[in-house]
Short mmCIF file of C-alpha atoms in Angstrom, two decimals:
data_model
loop_
_atom_site.label_atom_id
_atom_site.label_comp_id
_atom_site.label_asym_id
_atom_site.label_seq_id
_atom_site.Cartn_x
_atom_site.Cartn_y
_atom_site.Cartn_z
CA MET A 30 -39.09 -7.43 -65.28
CA ASN A 31 -36.78 -9.64 -63.58
CA ARG A 32 -37.44 -12.59 -65.15
CA ILE A 33 -37.16 -10.87 -68.62
CA SER A 34 -33.68 -9.56 -67.63
CA ALA A 35 -32.31 -12.82 -66.60
CA PHE A 36 -34.01 -14.30 -69.89
CA HIS A 37 -31.37 -11.63 -71.86
CA ARG A 38 -28.89 -12.08 -69.71
CA ASN A 39 -28.19 -15.39 -70.52
CA SER A 40 -29.54 -14.94 -74.48
CA ARG A 41 -27.07 -14.86 -76.96
CA VAL A 42 -29.42 -14.20 -79.77
CA ALA A 43 -31.44 -11.64 -77.63
CA GLN A 44 -28.22 -9.60 -77.01
CA VAL A 45 -27.09 -10.12 -81.07
CA ALA A 46 -30.39 -8.38 -81.29
CA LEU A 47 -30.17 -5.89 -78.69
CA LEU A 48 -27.04 -4.73 -80.68
CA ALA A 49 -28.59 -4.93 -83.86
CA ALA A 50 -31.56 -2.68 -82.82
CA VAL A 51 -28.96 -0.21 -81.97
CA TRP A 52 -27.11 -0.38 -85.13
CA PHE A 53 -30.19 0.36 -87.02
CA VAL A 54 -31.51 3.18 -85.11
CA GLY A 55 -27.50 4.12 -85.69
CA ASN A 56 -28.15 3.74 -88.93
CA LEU A 57 -32.15 6.13 -89.07
CA ILE A 58 -30.02 8.75 -87.35
CA SER A 59 -26.85 8.45 -89.81
CA ARG A 60 -29.16 9.10 -92.48
CA GLY A 61 -32.11 11.51 -91.14
CA LEU A 62 -29.22 13.99 -90.32
CA GLY A 63 -26.87 13.59 -93.58
CA LEU A 64 -24.38 12.62 -91.24
CA PRO A 65 -20.59 11.98 -92.54
CA PHE A 66 -20.60 8.79 -90.88
CA PRO A 67 -22.37 5.46 -91.50
CA GLY A 68 -24.78 3.97 -88.82
CA ALA A 69 -22.66 1.36 -87.44
CA ILE A 70 -20.33 4.17 -85.85
CA VAL A 71 -23.17 6.64 -84.49
CA GLY A 72 -25.04 2.74 -83.14
CA LEU A 73 -21.32 2.25 -81.53
CA GLY A 74 -21.44 5.95 -79.91
CA LEU A 75 -25.04 5.33 -78.71
CA MET A 76 -24.51 1.75 -77.24
CA LEU A 77 -21.37 3.55 -75.40
CA ALA A 78 -23.85 6.57 -73.96
CA LEU A 79 -26.60 4.06 -73.35
CA LEU A 80 -24.01 2.21 -70.96
CA LEU A 81 -22.41 5.19 -69.35
CA SER A 82 -25.72 6.16 -68.76
CA GLY A 83 -26.35 2.53 -66.82
CA TRP A 84 -29.61 2.10 -69.01
CA VAL A 85 -28.01 -0.51 -70.56
CA LYS A 86 -26.33 -2.55 -68.15
CA PRO A 87 -22.72 -4.26 -69.35
CA THR A 88 -24.40 -7.75 -69.05
CA ALA A 89 -26.95 -7.52 -71.12
CA VAL A 90 -24.83 -7.23 -74.46
CA ARG A 91 -21.16 -8.87 -73.15
CA ARG A 92 -22.19 -12.59 -74.58
CA GLY A 93 -23.51 -10.57 -77.70
CA ALA A 94 -20.57 -8.39 -78.15
CA LYS A 95 -18.08 -11.48 -77.37
CA PHE A 96 -19.84 -13.76 -79.98
CA LEU A 97 -19.81 -10.91 -82.75
CA ILE A 98 -16.35 -9.96 -82.15
CA GLY A 99 -15.42 -13.45 -81.46
CA GLU A 100 -16.86 -14.42 -84.81
CA MET A 101 -16.37 -11.55 -86.79
CA LEU A 102 -13.75 -13.71 -89.66
CA LEU A 103 -17.00 -15.59 -90.56
CA PHE A 104 -18.65 -11.93 -91.67
CA PHE A 105 -15.58 -10.79 -93.73
CA VAL A 106 -14.40 -13.73 -95.12
CA PRO A 107 -16.77 -13.43 -98.14
CA ALA A 108 -15.13 -10.09 -99.14
CA VAL A 109 -11.59 -11.59 -98.94
CA LEU A 110 -12.63 -13.86 -101.88
CA ALA A 111 -12.59 -10.83 -104.08
CA VAL A 112 -8.75 -12.48 -104.82
CA LEU A 113 -10.54 -14.95 -107.41
CA ASP A 114 -10.89 -11.37 -109.42
CA HIS A 115 -7.08 -11.08 -108.93
CA ALA A 116 -5.05 -13.57 -110.98
CA GLU A 117 -2.95 -10.77 -111.97
CA TRP A 118 -1.79 -11.08 -108.76
CA LEU A 119 0.15 -13.74 -109.18
CA SER A 120 2.49 -11.81 -110.92
CA ILE A 121 4.92 -8.93 -109.76
CA THR A 122 1.88 -6.79 -108.60
CA GLY A 123 1.18 -9.77 -106.02
CA LEU A 124 4.74 -9.33 -104.79
CA LYS A 125 4.60 -5.41 -104.70
CA LEU A 126 1.39 -5.68 -102.94
CA PHE A 127 2.93 -8.16 -100.51
CA ALA A 128 6.20 -5.94 -100.00
CA ALA A 129 3.77 -2.82 -99.26
CA VAL A 130 2.24 -4.57 -96.56
CA LEU A 131 4.98 -6.19 -94.73
CA LEU A 132 7.13 -2.88 -94.87
CA GLY A 133 4.17 -0.64 -94.01
CA THR A 134 3.50 -2.86 -91.05
CA LEU A 135 7.21 -3.16 -90.05
CA MET A 136 6.53 0.80 -89.83
CA VAL A 137 3.68 0.89 -88.09
CA MET A 138 4.64 -1.34 -85.36
CA LEU A 139 8.02 0.57 -85.23
CA GLY A 140 6.79 3.91 -84.58
CA THR A 141 3.82 3.15 -82.81
CA ALA A 142 5.54 1.31 -80.43
CA ILE A 143 8.24 3.64 -79.60
CA ALA A 144 6.24 6.46 -80.11
CA VAL A 145 3.86 4.93 -76.67
CA ASP A 146 6.89 4.10 -75.19
CA LEU A 147 8.78 7.09 -75.40
CA SER A 148 5.12 9.09 -74.09
CA TYR A 149 4.70 6.68 -71.72
CA ARG A 150 7.75 7.72 -69.99
CA TRP A 151 7.34 11.01 -70.29
CA TRP A 152 3.93 10.47 -68.82
CA VAL A 153 5.10 8.47 -65.75
CA ARG A 154 7.35 11.32 -65.21
CA HIS A 155 5.24 13.96 -65.55
CA ALA A 156 1.38 12.91 -64.77
CA ALA A 157 2.13 9.93 -62.75
CA VAL A 158 4.64 11.95 -60.31
CA ARG A 159 1.50 13.51 -57.69
CA MET B 18 -36.82 -8.18 -110.47
CA LEU B 19 -37.10 -11.09 -108.24
CA PRO B 20 -33.94 -13.70 -107.71
CA SER B 21 -34.19 -17.06 -109.94
CA ALA B 22 -34.22 -20.17 -108.08
CA ASP B 23 -30.98 -20.45 -109.44
CA ILE B 24 -29.54 -17.86 -108.33
CA LEU B 25 -31.12 -18.44 -104.25
CA ALA B 26 -29.93 -21.84 -104.45
CA ASN B 27 -26.57 -21.17 -105.55
CA GLY B 28 -26.43 -18.35 -102.80
CA ALA B 29 -27.76 -20.94 -100.19
CA LEU B 30 -25.10 -23.20 -101.21
CA TRP B 31 -22.01 -20.67 -101.34
CA SER B 32 -23.37 -19.73 -97.56
CA VAL B 33 -23.97 -23.01 -96.36
CA ALA B 34 -20.13 -23.67 -97.89
CA THR B 35 -18.79 -20.41 -96.04
CA ILE B 36 -19.92 -21.15 -92.83
CA ALA B 37 -18.82 -24.82 -92.89
CA ALA B 38 -15.35 -23.20 -94.11
CA TYR B 39 -14.86 -20.89 -91.35
CA LEU B 40 -15.60 -23.84 -89.02
CA VAL B 41 -13.28 -26.38 -90.45
CA ALA B 42 -10.66 -23.59 -90.41
CA ARG B 43 -11.87 -22.76 -86.59
CA ALA B 44 -11.42 -26.15 -85.16
CA LEU B 45 -8.14 -27.00 -86.96
CA TYR B 46 -6.54 -23.92 -85.44
CA ARG B 47 -7.79 -24.65 -82.18
CA ARG B 48 -5.91 -28.38 -83.03
CA VAL B 49 -2.51 -27.27 -84.07
CA HIS B 50 -2.10 -23.93 -82.89
CA HIS B 51 0.18 -22.54 -85.89
CA TRP B 52 0.33 -19.22 -87.72
CA ALA B 53 0.63 -21.00 -91.03
CA LEU B 54 -2.85 -22.33 -90.26
CA SER B 55 -4.41 -18.93 -88.77
CA PRO B 56 -8.05 -19.15 -89.89
CA LEU B 57 -7.53 -15.86 -91.31
CA ILE B 58 -5.41 -17.82 -94.19
CA VAL B 59 -7.31 -21.30 -94.30
CA ALA B 60 -10.76 -20.00 -94.49
CA PRO B 61 -10.32 -18.32 -97.73
CA ALA B 62 -8.14 -20.96 -98.85
CA ILE B 63 -10.88 -23.51 -98.72
CA LEU B 64 -13.32 -21.32 -100.46
CA VAL B 65 -10.99 -20.18 -102.63
CA ALA B 66 -10.33 -24.02 -103.59
CA ALA B 67 -13.70 -24.44 -103.90
CA ALA B 68 -14.66 -21.40 -106.21
CA LEU B 69 -11.70 -22.21 -108.03
CA ALA B 70 -12.83 -25.87 -108.68
CA THR B 71 -16.18 -25.21 -109.20
CA GLN B 72 -15.85 -22.25 -111.90
CA VAL B 73 -17.71 -19.66 -109.97
CA GLY B 74 -16.23 -16.28 -109.67
CA TYR B 75 -16.79 -13.68 -107.63
CA ALA B 76 -19.59 -12.07 -108.36
CA PRO B 77 -21.85 -15.08 -108.14
CA TYR B 78 -20.14 -15.79 -104.87
CA ILE B 79 -20.30 -12.50 -103.23
CA ALA B 80 -24.25 -12.12 -104.80
CA GLY B 81 -25.15 -15.28 -102.51
CA THR B 82 -22.96 -14.48 -99.01
CA HIS B 83 -23.03 -10.73 -99.01
CA TRP B 84 -25.84 -11.15 -96.22
CA LEU B 85 -23.02 -12.59 -93.80
CA MET B 86 -21.41 -9.04 -93.92
CA LEU B 87 -24.35 -7.26 -92.80
CA ALA B 88 -23.44 -8.66 -89.44
CA LEU B 89 -20.47 -6.46 -89.16
CA GLY B 90 -22.62 -3.73 -88.33
CA PRO B 91 -23.16 -4.96 -85.15
CA ALA B 92 -20.29 -6.06 -84.48
CA THR B 93 -18.94 -2.62 -84.69
CA VAL B 94 -21.81 -1.68 -82.26
CA ALA B 95 -20.62 -4.19 -80.23
CA PHE B 96 -17.37 -2.73 -79.82
CA ALA B 97 -18.67 -0.03 -77.77
CA LEU B 98 -17.97 -2.76 -74.69
CA PRO B 99 -14.15 -2.65 -74.89
CA ILE B 100 -14.66 1.02 -74.52
CA TYR B 101 -16.71 0.98 -71.98
CA GLU B 102 -15.12 -1.36 -69.30
CA HIS B 103 -11.62 -0.15 -70.29
CA ARG B 104 -13.05 3.45 -69.44
CA ALA B 105 -10.61 3.73 -65.92
CA THR B 106 -7.21 3.18 -68.56
CA ILE B 107 -8.37 5.68 -71.21
CA ARG B 108 -9.21 8.40 -68.59
CA ARG B 109 -5.98 7.49 -67.12
CA LEU B 110 -4.05 7.44 -69.86
CA TRP B 111 -5.46 9.41 -72.58
CA PRO B 112 -2.51 11.17 -73.75
CA VAL B 113 -0.30 8.35 -74.41
CA LEU B 114 -2.87 6.06 -76.07
CA LEU B 115 -3.86 9.02 -78.16
CA VAL B 116 -0.07 9.31 -79.27
CA GLY B 117 -0.35 5.89 -80.44
CA VAL B 118 -3.14 5.84 -82.22
CA VAL B 119 -3.02 9.24 -84.09
CA VAL B 120 1.44 8.69 -84.87
CA GLY B 121 0.07 4.43 -85.73
CA SER B 122 -2.78 5.45 -88.14
CA GLY B 123 -0.38 8.21 -89.51
CA ILE B 124 2.29 6.10 -90.33
CA ALA B 125 -0.39 3.37 -91.64
CA MET B 126 -1.52 6.09 -94.17
CA LEU B 127 1.25 7.67 -95.34
CA SER B 128 3.17 4.20 -95.98
CA ALA B 129 0.48 2.90 -97.59
CA TRP B 130 0.44 5.57 -99.63
CA GLY B 131 4.36 6.15 -100.04
CA LEU B 132 4.90 2.41 -101.04
CA ALA B 133 1.96 2.06 -103.13
CA LEU B 134 3.65 5.09 -105.37
CA ALA B 135 7.53 4.04 -104.90
CA PHE B 136 6.44 0.50 -106.69
CA GLY B 137 4.20 1.99 -109.21
CA LEU B 138 0.73 0.15 -107.81
CA SER B 139 -2.36 1.33 -109.67
CA ASP B 140 -4.61 4.45 -108.12
CA SER B 141 -7.23 2.07 -106.66
CA LEU B 142 -4.74 -0.57 -105.18
CA ARG B 143 -3.25 2.58 -103.24
CA LEU B 144 -6.43 3.77 -102.06
CA SER B 145 -7.46 0.72 -101.02
CA LEU B 146 -3.95 -0.06 -99.38
CA LEU B 147 -4.94 3.12 -97.11
CA PRO B 148 -6.57 1.76 -94.13
CA ARG B 149 -4.96 -1.69 -94.08
CA SER B 150 -3.97 -1.44 -90.64
CA MET B 151 -7.64 -0.66 -89.43
CA SER B 152 -10.13 -3.76 -87.90
CA MET B 153 -12.10 -4.64 -90.88
CA PRO B 154 -15.26 -3.05 -90.00
CA PHE B 155 -13.73 0.42 -89.61
CA ALA B 156 -11.02 -0.63 -92.70
CA LEU B 157 -14.39 -1.47 -95.06
CA ILE B 158 -16.21 1.89 -93.60
CA VAL B 159 -12.99 3.96 -94.56
CA ALA B 160 -12.04 2.14 -98.12
CA GLU B 161 -15.64 3.45 -99.15
CA ASP B 162 -15.00 6.91 -97.88
CA VAL B 163 -11.53 7.44 -99.55
CA GLY B 164 -12.51 6.36 -102.97
CA GLY B 165 -11.01 2.51 -102.39
CA VAL B 166 -12.76 -0.69 -103.57
CA PRO B 167 -13.75 -2.39 -100.14
CA ASP B 168 -13.24 -6.27 -101.44
CA LEU B 169 -9.45 -5.11 -102.30
CA THR B 170 -9.47 -3.40 -98.47
CA ALA B 171 -10.48 -6.71 -96.85
CA VAL B 172 -7.85 -8.76 -99.09
CA PHE B 173 -5.13 -6.37 -97.51
CA VAL B 174 -6.35 -6.30 -94.18
CA VAL B 175 -6.24 -9.93 -93.47
CA LEU B 176 -2.72 -10.17 -95.41
CA THR B 177 -1.78 -7.11 -92.58
CA ALA B 178 -2.61 -9.36 -89.78
CA VAL B 179 -1.20 -12.19 -91.06
CA VAL B 180 2.13 -10.50 -91.86
CA GLY B 181 1.76 -8.31 -88.43
CA VAL B 182 1.43 -11.09 -86.30
CA ALA B 183 5.14 -12.61 -87.53
CA VAL B 184 6.32 -8.75 -87.86
CA GLY B 185 5.30 -8.11 -84.62
CA GLU B 186 6.76 -10.88 -82.77
CA ILE B 187 10.41 -10.67 -83.90
CA LEU B 188 10.40 -7.02 -83.31
CA LEU B 189 9.18 -7.68 -79.85
CA LYS B 190 12.40 -9.56 -79.48
CA TRP B 191 14.98 -6.84 -79.76
CA LEU B 192 12.96 -3.62 -79.43
CA PRO B 193 13.97 -2.50 -75.86
CA LEU B 194 10.18 -2.04 -75.14
CA THR B 195 9.68 -1.16 -71.14
CA SER B 196 6.00 -1.13 -70.78
CA SER B 197 3.22 -3.52 -71.79
CA LEU B 198 1.78 -0.51 -73.05
CA ALA B 199 4.34 -0.44 -75.56
CA ARG B 200 4.28 -4.21 -76.56
CA GLY B 201 0.34 -3.79 -76.64
CA SER B 202 0.06 -0.74 -78.83
CA LEU B 203 2.31 -2.13 -81.20
CA PHE B 204 -0.23 -5.40 -81.74
CA GLY B 205 -2.87 -3.54 -81.62
CA MET B 206 -2.29 -0.75 -83.69
CA GLY B 207 -0.32 -2.80 -86.77
CA ALA B 208 -2.23 -6.20 -86.73
CA HIS B 209 -5.38 -5.64 -85.27
CA GLY B 210 -7.94 -8.40 -84.59
CA ALA B 211 -5.10 -11.48 -85.01
CA GLY B 212 -2.45 -8.93 -83.47
CA VAL B 213 -4.74 -8.34 -80.31
CA ALA B 214 -5.03 -12.48 -80.05
CA LYS B 215 -1.30 -12.18 -80.18
CA ALA B 216 -0.87 -9.62 -77.72
CA ASN B 217 -3.39 -11.63 -75.19
CA GLU B 218 -0.80 -14.76 -75.23
CA ILE B 219 2.03 -12.37 -74.18
CA GLY B 220 0.22 -10.99 -71.48
CA GLY B 221 -3.35 -10.07 -69.91
CA GLU B 222 -2.49 -6.25 -69.79
CA GLU B 223 -0.87 -6.09 -73.44
CA GLY B 224 -3.98 -7.70 -74.94
CA SER B 225 -6.24 -5.41 -73.27
CA ILE B 226 -3.92 -2.56 -74.55
CA ALA B 227 -3.81 -4.09 -78.16
CA GLY B 228 -7.61 -4.52 -77.91
CA LEU B 229 -8.30 -0.65 -76.77
CA VAL B 230 -6.23 0.43 -79.42
CA MET B 231 -7.52 -0.97 -82.18
CA VAL B 232 -11.22 0.33 -81.81
CA LEU B 233 -9.65 3.43 -80.59
CA SER B 234 -7.78 3.70 -83.81
CA GLY B 235 -10.85 1.91 -85.74
CA VAL B 236 -13.01 4.75 -84.57
CA VAL B 237 -10.51 7.65 -84.90
CA ASN B 238 -9.76 7.05 -88.47
CA VAL B 239 -13.55 6.70 -89.29
CA LEU B 240 -14.67 10.09 -88.33
CA ALA B 241 -11.06 11.52 -89.45
CA ALA B 242 -12.28 10.23 -92.96
CA PRO B 243 -14.03 12.75 -94.10
CA LEU B 244 -10.75 15.12 -93.42
CA ILE B 245 -8.54 12.55 -94.76
CA VAL B 246 -10.61 12.51 -97.99
CA LEU B 247 -10.19 16.71 -98.59
CA LEU B 248 -6.00 15.94 -97.65
CA ILE B 249 -5.96 13.51 -100.99
CA ARG B 250 -8.16 14.80 -103.41
#
């Protein structure tokens, strides 16, 4: 038993397989119950429950999780090639899209940072004073 | 209908090319740490050049490489780990994190909607722009939910990451932010994965908060997507 868990703790492949298995079960649950969320999200909740309950130790998935999250660009780069079908973005539409992303991101960052800064100051004054 | 040998060979070729382009882009960025050489730009650029040179369109390309995207499922499950590891922070600071995620996600969607309308962009572009501030796996899920085109969303998510790192750096210089919490949220909410990497360069605390805000906003948005659909229909 100990040998198996030591192997699992050191094997990135086994850890990725465990995360994939949880994803698979999440898919079964999502489809079986007709949930409005995909299996990946159900799997995320399931994995969190397994960690919180202590059934799965964080060391049993840490290496696999770091790999999947760290190399995520490889897994989504195929979809980015969708630009091949959009030569029209080399025109004014592309500029508009760029401006929408630039201005929108500016607003998101400004709004988020200010909201968090103000609510954090509020939190320090009220919640933390005890 | 079984795929012909030609299609299989084509898929294998483009899969190898995709992995190679990714590894080259990653190695280049480790040597030359400059935002313009981010793997987010270089990896797709190499592949676009290769596709144009060989006159391959998106349809045959994605048919052969779509299997790589299956890993986004287990990667989403993997996001349970940062939530678990920062559970103490969440328990302590949940009101502040909630404000950041709700305000940030709200502005993200409203700004995408409003700017797309103001610029007269098509409906499908507008809907595909909605989830652009989320981490990729969440964004692709929400794009599908709201009736956008996930592949277009993928392009906008990458563009947001690249633009966001630059915008965030400028904002940080003149915004009088007093807490690492605000600095981290700015990058995690505004530039998802690339923002988290940038926040980590600024400080460990900023990095953890950015990562946490990115994951929490992704989860909250996916859970809220059915409601958002009701609102925009």
